[in-house]
Coordinates of C-alpha atoms and ligand atoms in Angstrom, one line a residue:
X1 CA 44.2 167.8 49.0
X2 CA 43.7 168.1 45.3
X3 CA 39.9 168.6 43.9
X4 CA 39.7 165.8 41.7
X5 CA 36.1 166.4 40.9
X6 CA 36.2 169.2 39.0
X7 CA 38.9 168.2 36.3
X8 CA 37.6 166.5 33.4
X9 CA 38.1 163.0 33.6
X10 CA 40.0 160.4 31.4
X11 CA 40.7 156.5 31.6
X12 CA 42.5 154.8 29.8
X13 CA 43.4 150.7 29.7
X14 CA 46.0 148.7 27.6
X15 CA 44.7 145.5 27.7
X16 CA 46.1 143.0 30.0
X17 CA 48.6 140.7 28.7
X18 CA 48.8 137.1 28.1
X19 CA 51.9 135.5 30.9
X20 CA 52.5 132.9 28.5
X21 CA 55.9 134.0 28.0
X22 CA 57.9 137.4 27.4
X23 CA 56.7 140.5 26.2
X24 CA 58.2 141.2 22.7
X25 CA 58.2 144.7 21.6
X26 CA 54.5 145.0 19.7
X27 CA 53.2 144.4 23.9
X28 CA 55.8 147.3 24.9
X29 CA 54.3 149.6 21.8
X30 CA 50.6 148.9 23.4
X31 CA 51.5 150.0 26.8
X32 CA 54.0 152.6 25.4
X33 CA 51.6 154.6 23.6
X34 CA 48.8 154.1 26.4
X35 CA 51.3 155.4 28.6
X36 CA 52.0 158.7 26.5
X37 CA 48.3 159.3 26.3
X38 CA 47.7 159.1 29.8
X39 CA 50.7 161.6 30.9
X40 CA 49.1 163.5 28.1
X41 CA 46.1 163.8 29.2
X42 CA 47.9 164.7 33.1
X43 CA 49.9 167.3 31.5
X44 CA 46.5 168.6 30.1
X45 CA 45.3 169.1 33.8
X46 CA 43.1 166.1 33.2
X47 CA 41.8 163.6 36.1
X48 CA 43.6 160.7 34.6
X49 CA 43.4 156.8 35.3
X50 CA 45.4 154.5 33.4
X51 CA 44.8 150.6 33.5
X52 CA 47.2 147.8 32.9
X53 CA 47.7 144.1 33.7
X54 CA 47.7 140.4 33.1
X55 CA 45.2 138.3 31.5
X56 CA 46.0 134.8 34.1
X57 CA 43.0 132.6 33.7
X58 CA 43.6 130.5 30.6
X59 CA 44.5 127.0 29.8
X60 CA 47.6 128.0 27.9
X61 CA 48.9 129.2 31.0
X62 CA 47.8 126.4 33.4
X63 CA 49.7 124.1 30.1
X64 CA 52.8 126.7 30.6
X65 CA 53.4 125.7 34.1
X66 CA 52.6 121.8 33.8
X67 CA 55.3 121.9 31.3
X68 CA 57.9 123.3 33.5
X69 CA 56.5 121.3 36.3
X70 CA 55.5 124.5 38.7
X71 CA 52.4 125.4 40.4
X72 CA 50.7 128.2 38.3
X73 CA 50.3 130.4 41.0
X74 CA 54.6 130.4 41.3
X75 CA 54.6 130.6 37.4
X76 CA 52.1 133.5 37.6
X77 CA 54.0 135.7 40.0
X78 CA 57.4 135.1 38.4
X79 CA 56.0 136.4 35.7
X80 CA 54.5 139.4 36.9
X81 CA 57.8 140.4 39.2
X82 CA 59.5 140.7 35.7
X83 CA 56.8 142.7 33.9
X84 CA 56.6 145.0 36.1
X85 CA 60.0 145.4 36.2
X86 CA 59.7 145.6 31.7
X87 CA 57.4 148.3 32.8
X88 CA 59.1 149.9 35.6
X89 CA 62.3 150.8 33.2
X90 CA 60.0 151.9 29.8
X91 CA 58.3 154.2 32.4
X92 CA 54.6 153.1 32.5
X93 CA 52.8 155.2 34.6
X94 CA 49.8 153.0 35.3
X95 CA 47.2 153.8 37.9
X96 CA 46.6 150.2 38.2
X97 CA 48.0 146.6 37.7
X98 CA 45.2 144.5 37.7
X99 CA 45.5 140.8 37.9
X100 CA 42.7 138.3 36.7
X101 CA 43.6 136.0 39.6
X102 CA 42.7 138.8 42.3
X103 CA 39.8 137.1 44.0
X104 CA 38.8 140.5 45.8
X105 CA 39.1 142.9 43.0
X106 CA 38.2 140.8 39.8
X107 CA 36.4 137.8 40.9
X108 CA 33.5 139.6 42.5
X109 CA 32.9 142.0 38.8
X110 CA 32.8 138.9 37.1
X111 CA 30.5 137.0 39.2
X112 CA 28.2 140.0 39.5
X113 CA 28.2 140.5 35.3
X114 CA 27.1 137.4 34.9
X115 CA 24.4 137.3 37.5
X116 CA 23.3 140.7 35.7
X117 CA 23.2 138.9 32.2
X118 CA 21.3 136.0 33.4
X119 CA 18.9 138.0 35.0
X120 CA 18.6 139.5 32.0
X121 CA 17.4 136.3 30.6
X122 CA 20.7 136.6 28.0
X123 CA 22.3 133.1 29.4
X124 CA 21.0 129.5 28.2
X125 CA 22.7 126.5 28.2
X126 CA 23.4 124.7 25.1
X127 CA 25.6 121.7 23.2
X128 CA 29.0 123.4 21.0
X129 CA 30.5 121.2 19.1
X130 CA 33.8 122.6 16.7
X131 CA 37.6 122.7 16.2
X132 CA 38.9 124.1 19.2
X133 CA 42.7 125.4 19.2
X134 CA 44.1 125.6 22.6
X135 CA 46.8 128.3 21.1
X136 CA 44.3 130.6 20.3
X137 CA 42.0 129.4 23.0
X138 CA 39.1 129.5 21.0
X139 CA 37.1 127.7 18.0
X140 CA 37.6 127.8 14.6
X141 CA 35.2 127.2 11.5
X142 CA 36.3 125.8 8.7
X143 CA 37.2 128.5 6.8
X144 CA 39.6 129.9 9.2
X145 CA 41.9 126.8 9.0
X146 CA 44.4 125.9 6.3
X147 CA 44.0 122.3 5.6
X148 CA 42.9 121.8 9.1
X149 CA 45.5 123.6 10.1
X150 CA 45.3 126.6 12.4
X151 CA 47.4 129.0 10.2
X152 CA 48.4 131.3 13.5
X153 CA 49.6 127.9 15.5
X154 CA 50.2 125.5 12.9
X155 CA 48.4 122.6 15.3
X156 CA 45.6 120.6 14.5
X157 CA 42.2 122.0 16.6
X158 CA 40.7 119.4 18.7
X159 CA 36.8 118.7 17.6
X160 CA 35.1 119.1 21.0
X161 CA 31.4 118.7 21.8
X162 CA 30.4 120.2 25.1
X163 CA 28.2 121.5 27.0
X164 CA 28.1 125.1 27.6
X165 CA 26.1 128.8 28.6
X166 CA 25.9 130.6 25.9
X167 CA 25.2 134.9 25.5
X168 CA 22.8 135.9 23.4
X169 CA 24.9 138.2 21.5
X170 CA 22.8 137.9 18.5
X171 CA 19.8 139.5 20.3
X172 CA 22.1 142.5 20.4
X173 CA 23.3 143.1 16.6
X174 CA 21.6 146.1 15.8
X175 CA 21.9 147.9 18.8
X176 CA 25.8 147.8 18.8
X177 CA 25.1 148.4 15.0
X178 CA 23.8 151.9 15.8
X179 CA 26.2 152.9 18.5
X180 CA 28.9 151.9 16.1
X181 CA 27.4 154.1 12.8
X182 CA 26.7 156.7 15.1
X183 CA 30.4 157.0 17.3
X184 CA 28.5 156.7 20.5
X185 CA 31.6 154.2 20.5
X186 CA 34.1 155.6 18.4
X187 CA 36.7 153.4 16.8
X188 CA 39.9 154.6 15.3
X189 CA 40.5 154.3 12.6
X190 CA 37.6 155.2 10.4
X191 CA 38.7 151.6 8.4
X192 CA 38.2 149.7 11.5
X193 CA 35.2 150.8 12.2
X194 CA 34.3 150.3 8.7
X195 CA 35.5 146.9 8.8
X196 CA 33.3 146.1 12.8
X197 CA 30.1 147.7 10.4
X198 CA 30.4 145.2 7.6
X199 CA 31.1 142.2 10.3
X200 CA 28.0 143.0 11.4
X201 CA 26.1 143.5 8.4
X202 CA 27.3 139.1 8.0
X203 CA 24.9 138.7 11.0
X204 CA 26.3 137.6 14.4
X205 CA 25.6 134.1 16.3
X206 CA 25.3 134.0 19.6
X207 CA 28.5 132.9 21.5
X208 CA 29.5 130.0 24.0
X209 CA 30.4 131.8 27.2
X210 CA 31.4 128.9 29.5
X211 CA 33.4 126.0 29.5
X212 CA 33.0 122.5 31.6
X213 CA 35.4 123.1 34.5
X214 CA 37.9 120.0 35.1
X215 CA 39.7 121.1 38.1
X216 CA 41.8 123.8 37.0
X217 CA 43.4 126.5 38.8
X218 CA 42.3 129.8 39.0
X219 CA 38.8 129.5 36.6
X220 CA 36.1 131.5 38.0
X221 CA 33.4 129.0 38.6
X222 CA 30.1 130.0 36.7
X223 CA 27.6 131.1 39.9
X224 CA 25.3 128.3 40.4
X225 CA 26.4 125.4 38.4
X226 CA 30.0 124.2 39.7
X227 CA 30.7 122.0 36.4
X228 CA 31.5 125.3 34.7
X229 CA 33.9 127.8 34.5
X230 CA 33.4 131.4 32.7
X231 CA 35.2 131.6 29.3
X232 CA 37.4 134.5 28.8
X233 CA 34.7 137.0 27.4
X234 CA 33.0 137.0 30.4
X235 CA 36.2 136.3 32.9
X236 CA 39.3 139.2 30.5
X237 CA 36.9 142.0 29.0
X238 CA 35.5 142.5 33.0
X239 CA 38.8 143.7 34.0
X240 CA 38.2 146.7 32.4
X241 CA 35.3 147.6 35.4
X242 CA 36.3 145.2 37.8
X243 CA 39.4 147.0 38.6
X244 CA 37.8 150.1 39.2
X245 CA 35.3 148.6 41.7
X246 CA 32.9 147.1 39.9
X247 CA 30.8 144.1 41.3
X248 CA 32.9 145.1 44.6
X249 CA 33.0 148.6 46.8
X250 CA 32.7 150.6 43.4
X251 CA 29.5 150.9 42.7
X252 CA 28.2 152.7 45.7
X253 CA 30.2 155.0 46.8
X254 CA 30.3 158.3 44.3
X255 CA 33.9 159.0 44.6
X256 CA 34.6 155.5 43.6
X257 CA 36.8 155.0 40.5
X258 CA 34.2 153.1 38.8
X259 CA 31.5 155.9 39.7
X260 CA 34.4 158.8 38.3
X261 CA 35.6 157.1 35.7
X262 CA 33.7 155.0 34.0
X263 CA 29.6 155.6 35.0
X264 CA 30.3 159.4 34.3
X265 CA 29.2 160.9 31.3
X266 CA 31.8 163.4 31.6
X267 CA 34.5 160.9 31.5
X268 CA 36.3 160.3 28.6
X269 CA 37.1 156.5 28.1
X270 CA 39.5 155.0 25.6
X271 CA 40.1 150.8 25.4
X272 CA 43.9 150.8 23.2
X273 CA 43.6 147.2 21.6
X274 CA 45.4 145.4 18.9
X275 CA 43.8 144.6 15.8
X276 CA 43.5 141.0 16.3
X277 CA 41.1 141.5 19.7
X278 CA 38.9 143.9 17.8
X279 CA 36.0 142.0 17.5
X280 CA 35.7 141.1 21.4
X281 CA 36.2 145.0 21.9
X282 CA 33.5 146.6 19.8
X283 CA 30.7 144.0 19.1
X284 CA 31.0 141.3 22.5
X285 CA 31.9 143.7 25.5
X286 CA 29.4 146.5 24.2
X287 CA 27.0 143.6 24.3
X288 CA 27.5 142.6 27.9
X289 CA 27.6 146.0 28.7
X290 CA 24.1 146.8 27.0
X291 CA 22.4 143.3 28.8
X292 CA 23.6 144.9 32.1
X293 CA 22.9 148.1 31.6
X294 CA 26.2 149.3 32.4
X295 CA 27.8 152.4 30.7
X296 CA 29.8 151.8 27.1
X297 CA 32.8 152.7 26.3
X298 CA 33.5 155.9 24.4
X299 CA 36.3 155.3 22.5
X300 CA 38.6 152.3 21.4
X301 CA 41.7 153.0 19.3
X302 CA 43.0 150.4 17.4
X303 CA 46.8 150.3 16.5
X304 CA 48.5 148.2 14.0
X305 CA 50.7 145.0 14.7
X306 CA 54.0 144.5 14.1
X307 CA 55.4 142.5 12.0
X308 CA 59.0 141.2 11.5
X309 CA 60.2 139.1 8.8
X310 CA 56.7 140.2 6.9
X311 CA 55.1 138.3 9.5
X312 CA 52.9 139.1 12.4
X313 CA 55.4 138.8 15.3
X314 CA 54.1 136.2 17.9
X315 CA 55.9 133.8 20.2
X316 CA 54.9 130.8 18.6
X317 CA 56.0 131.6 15.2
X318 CA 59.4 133.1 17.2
X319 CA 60.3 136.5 15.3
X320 CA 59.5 138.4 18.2
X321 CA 62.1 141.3 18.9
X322 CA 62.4 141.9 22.4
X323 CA 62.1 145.8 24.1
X324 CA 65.1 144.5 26.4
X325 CA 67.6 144.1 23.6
X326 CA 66.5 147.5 21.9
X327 CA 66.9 149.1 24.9
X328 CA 70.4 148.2 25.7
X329 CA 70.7 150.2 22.3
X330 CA 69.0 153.0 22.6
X331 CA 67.7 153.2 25.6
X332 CA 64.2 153.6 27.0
X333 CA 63.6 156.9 26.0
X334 CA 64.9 156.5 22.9
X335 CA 62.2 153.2 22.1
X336 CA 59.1 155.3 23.7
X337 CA 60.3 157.7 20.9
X338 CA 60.4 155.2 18.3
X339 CA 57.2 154.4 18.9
X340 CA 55.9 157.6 19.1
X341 CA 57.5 158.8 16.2
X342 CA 57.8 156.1 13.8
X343 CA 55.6 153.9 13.9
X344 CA 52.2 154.5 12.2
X345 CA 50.1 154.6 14.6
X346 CA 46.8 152.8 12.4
X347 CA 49.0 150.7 10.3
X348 CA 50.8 147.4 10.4
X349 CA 54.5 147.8 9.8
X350 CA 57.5 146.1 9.5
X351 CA 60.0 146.9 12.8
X352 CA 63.7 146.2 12.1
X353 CA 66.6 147.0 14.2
X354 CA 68.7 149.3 11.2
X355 CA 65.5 151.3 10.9
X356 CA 64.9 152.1 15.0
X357 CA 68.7 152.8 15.4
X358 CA 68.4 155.2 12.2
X359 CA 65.6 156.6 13.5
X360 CA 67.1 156.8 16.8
X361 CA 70.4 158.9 15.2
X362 CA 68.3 161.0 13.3
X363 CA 65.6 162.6 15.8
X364 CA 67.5 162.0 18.9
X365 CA 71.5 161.8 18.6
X366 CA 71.6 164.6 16.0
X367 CA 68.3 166.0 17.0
X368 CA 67.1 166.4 20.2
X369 CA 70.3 165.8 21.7
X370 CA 72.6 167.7 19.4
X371 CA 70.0 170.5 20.0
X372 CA 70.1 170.9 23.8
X373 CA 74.5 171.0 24.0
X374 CA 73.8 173.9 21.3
X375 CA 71.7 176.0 23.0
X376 CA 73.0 175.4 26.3
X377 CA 76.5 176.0 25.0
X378 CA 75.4 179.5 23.6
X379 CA 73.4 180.4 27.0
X380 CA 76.8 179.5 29.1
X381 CA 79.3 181.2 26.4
X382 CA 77.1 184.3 25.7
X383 CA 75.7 184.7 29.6
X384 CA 72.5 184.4 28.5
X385 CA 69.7 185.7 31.2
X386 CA 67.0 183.3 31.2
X387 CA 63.5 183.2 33.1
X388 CA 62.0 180.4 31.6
X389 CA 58.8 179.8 33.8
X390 CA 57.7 183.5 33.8
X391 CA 54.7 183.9 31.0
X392 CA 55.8 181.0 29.0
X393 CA 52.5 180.0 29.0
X394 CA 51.7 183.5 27.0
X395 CA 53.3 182.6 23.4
X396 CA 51.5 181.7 20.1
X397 CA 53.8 178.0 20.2
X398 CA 52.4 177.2 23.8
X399 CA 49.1 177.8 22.8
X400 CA 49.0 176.1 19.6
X401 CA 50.7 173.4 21.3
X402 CA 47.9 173.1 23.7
X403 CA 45.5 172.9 20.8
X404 CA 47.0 169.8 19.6
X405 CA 47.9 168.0 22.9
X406 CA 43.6 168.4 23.3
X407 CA 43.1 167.4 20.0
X408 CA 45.4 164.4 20.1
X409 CA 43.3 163.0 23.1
X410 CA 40.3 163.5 20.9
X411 CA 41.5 162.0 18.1
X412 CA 45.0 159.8 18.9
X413 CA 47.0 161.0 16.3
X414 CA 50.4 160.7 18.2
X415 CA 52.5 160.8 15.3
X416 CA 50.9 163.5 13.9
X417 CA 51.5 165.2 17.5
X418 CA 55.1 163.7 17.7
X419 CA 56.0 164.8 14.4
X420 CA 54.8 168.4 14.7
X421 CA 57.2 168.8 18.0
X422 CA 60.0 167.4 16.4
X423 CA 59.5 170.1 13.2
X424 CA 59.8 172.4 15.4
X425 CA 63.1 171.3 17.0
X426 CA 64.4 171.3 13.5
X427 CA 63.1 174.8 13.0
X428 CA 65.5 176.0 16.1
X429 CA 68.1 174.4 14.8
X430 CA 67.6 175.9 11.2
X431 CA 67.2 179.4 12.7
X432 CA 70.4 179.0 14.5
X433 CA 72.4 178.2 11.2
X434 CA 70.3 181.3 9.6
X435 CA 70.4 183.9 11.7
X436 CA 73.8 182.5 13.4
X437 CA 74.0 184.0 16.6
X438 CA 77.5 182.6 17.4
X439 CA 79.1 185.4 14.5
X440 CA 76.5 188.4 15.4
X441 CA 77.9 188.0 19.0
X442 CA 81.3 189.2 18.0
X443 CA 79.3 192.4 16.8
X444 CA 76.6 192.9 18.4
X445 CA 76.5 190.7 21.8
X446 CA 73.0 192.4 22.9
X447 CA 71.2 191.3 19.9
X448 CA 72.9 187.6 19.7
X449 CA 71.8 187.2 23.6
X450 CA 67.9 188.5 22.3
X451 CA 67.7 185.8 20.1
X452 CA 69.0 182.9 22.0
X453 CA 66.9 183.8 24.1
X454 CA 64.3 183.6 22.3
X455 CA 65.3 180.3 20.8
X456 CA 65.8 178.8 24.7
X457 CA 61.9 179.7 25.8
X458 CA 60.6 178.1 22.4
X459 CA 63.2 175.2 23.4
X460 CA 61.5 174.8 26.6
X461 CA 57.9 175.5 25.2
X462 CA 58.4 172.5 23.0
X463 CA 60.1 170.4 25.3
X464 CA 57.1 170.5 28.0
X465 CA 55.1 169.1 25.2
X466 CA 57.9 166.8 24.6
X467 CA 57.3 165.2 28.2
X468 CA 54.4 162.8 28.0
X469 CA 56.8 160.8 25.3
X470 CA 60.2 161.3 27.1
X471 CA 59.6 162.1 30.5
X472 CA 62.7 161.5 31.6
X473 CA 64.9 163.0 29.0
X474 CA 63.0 166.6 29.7
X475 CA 63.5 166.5 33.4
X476 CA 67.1 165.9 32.7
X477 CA 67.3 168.9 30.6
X478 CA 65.0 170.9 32.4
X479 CA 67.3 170.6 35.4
X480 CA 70.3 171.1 32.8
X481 CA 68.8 174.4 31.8
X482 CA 68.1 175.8 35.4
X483 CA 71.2 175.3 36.4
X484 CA 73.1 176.3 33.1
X485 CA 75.1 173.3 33.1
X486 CA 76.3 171.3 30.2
X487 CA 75.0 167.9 30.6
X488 CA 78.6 165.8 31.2
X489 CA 77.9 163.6 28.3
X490 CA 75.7 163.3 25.3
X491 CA 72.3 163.2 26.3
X492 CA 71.8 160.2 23.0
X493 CA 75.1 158.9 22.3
X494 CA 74.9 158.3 18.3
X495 CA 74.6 154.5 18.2
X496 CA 76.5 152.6 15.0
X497 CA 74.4 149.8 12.8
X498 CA 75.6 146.7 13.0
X499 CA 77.1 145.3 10.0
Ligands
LIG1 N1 44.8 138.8 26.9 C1 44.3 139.3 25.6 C2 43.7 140.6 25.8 C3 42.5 140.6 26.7 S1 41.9 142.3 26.9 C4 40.6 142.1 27.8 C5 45.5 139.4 24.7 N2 46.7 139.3 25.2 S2 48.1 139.4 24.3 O1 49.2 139.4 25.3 O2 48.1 138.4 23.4 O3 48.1 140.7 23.6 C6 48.1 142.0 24.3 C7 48.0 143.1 23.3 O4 49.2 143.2 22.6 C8 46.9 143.1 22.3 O5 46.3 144.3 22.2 C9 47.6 142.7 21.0 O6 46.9 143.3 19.9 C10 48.9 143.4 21.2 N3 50.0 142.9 20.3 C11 50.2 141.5 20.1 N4 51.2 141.4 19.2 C12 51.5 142.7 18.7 C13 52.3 143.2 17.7 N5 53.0 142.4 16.9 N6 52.3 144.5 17.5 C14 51.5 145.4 18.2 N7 50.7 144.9 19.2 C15 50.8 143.6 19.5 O7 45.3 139.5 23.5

């Protein structure tokens, strides 16, 4: 059996996904990109752990399934059949799928938080009263509505006065302060952690962390007081230990997942999160984690949205773009390269179809693609001897491809790292117009066959690098290689714009 206990350690989560109707193709980025990290950080010998999953206990949903008239639970797994089908075909290669409504894994983390925070004395009861939108399932001050108008959901909040348990968040202010300033929890990018600094400079309140309980499904009942149930801070952001064994069998036994990966030191831990759930990440979860003296995070990356039609793309405005449709384009492989490739990884950008299938032509149909027939072509034609695996770990480009595989888990950078890969593709394909080895073969075969190859081991250098963002493309031509056979037809069939 391997030893997992000497290899450094690296988790990673996407965060888990609201089932309140399909993915569009800012969700498939999220896990996309997660995904390419995490087979990253395996192809960098790394003990790896990658999280994924569904965020299930929420009004919206329990509203979803009244409307169609089906029992939650029914609506619920439907829904998670066909993610994980989304998933299974973009190639997600999660450790985990961990569901909210998972009364053996979840439940127990989130009861045994809380308990932690109220022994902590960091729970009191107290009256809310505000503009609650259900879309957003949360409440809204003044200022964030447009003529009483949530702009995001274009409904009219309810004013609510309840009674709730509240988290003394406030009490906690400075300390997440300091970790922040001083990258015990880094954020990427340096504006976004700017921009958590100077939300905290405005002073935070303390936050309602409970809700009355009127009999729905699948709320996780606040311990001691049946009339409430535990509001998503204290019920979502737990996922992130729960599912590892927190508050269940992880915590005492060493080799646990929770003890290896996330109460280790050594272990490097990485939240991926949109921009819009950046607050909860780096000022409320670091809070709950301080009151119960549980480990922080070490890193949380956050990636831009988006948008189509100059809009953020959501399902109730309705310019979502869905992966499904894009893939019957271009394929899985060729979206996880899109996303890798094009889109800026710390930015919001606009996504239209011309510009993934141009993209799409460029790097993979005439790229990639074009590239492998070439140099398979000239290995077949010119009998090209080839021993790939033997000291191809030895050259200057494996080494200095190493460097930034490491330094993209350090600092996320995947375009940068995408982008330097595919330069090098280019600079294969340049040398082969250059130095043409199709011509000198006709005068001197020897030297022709020296540098193809040499072009077919830097080929399959760059390719392994290649693997975390196509994994299956590079088995395909791995195996196409080996066996010097021309693949029977294009690897990236060129794909024509609609008019
Ligand atoms: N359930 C919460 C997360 C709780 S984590 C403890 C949630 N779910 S979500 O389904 O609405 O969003 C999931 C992720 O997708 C978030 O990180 C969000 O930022 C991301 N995206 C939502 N729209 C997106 C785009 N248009 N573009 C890129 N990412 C997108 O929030």
């Amino acid at each position: 059996m391997e030893n997992t206990s000497e290899k450094k350690k690296f988790y990673i989560t996407a965060p888990i996904f609201y089932p309140n109707g399909d993915l569009h193709i800012g969700h498939a980025y999220t896990a996309t990109i997660c995904d390419i990290f995490a087979r990253m950080s395996r192809l960098d010998d790394r003990s790896t752990y990658f999280l994924t999953g569904v965020d299930e206990n929420s009004l919206k949903i329990q509203k979803k399934a009244d409307e169609l008239k089906i029992d939650v639970m029914d609506y619920l797994d439907v829904w998670v059949k066909k993610n994980e089908l989304l998933f299974e075909e973009l190639n997600i290669s999660y450790d985990q799928y961990i569901r909210t409504t998972d009364k053996i894994r979840h439940h127990p983390g989130v009861i045994a938080l809380w308990n932690k925070l109220n022994e902590k004395g960091d729970i009191y009861e107290n009256y809310y009263e505000g503009y609650y939108c259900v879309g957003c399932e949360g409440f809204k001050t003044e200022k964030d509505l447009v003529d009483g108008i949530c702009p995001d959901h274009g409904t009219k909040p309810d004013f609510i006065k309840e009674r709730n348990y509240f988290f003394k968040l406030s009490k906690y202010a400075d300390q997440i302060k300091k970790v922040i300033e001083s990258d015990i929890i880094k954020i990427f990018p340096q504006s976004r952690k700017n921009e958590v600094l100077s939300f905290l400079e405005h002073g935070v309140e303390d936050i309602s962390f409970s809700r009355p309980y009127k009999g729905q499904k699948n709320v996780i009942l606040v311990p001691g007081d049946k009339s409430q149930g535990v509001y998503v801070w204290g019920d979502a952001l737990v996922n992130y230990i729960s599912a590892l064994g927190y508050g269940s069998l992880g915590q005492d036994l060493d080799e646990s997942p929770y003890n290896m990966f996330w109460n280790n030191n050594d272990s490097q831990t990485v939240h991926v999160i949109g921009k819009d759930i950046l607050k909860f990440h780096s000022i409320i979860w670091p809070a709950m984690l301080i009151s119960a003296d549980i480990p922080l995070p070490k890193n949380i990356l956050i990636h831009g949205l988006m948008q189509s039609g100059g809009r953020k793309m959501s399902k109730t405005i309705g310019n979502t773009i869905s992966p499904t449709d894009i893939m019957n384009k271009i394929g899985a492989e060729g979206l996880r390269f899109y996303f890798a490739n094009n889109i800026p990884i710390f930015d919001d950008g606009e996504i239209t179809e011309d510009l993934i299938i141009s993209n799409y032509n460029s790097g993979l149909a005439n790229g990639l693609g074009n590239l492998t027939n070439r140099l398979i072509k000239m290995v077949i034609s010119y009998d090209v001897v080839i021993n790939l695996k033997e000291k191809f770990k030895d050259s200057e480009l494996y080494k200095n491809n190493t460097l930034s595989l490491k330094k993209t888990l350090q600092d996320f950078n995947i375009n940068e790292y995408a982008n330097t890969l595919w330069k090098q593709l280019s600079a294969i394909d340049n040398d082969i117009q250059t130095k043409e080895p199709f011509k000198l073969f006709k005068t001197n075969p020897d030297e022709a066959r020296k540098i193809v190859e040499q072009m077919i081991k830097d080929f399959y250098t760059i390719i392994h690098f290649i693997q975390p963002i196509l994994p299956r493309t590079v088995a395909v031509i791995v195996e196409h290689i080996e066996s010097r056979e021309m693949p029977e037809k294009p690897l990236f069939p060129k794909v024509e714009k609609e008019l």
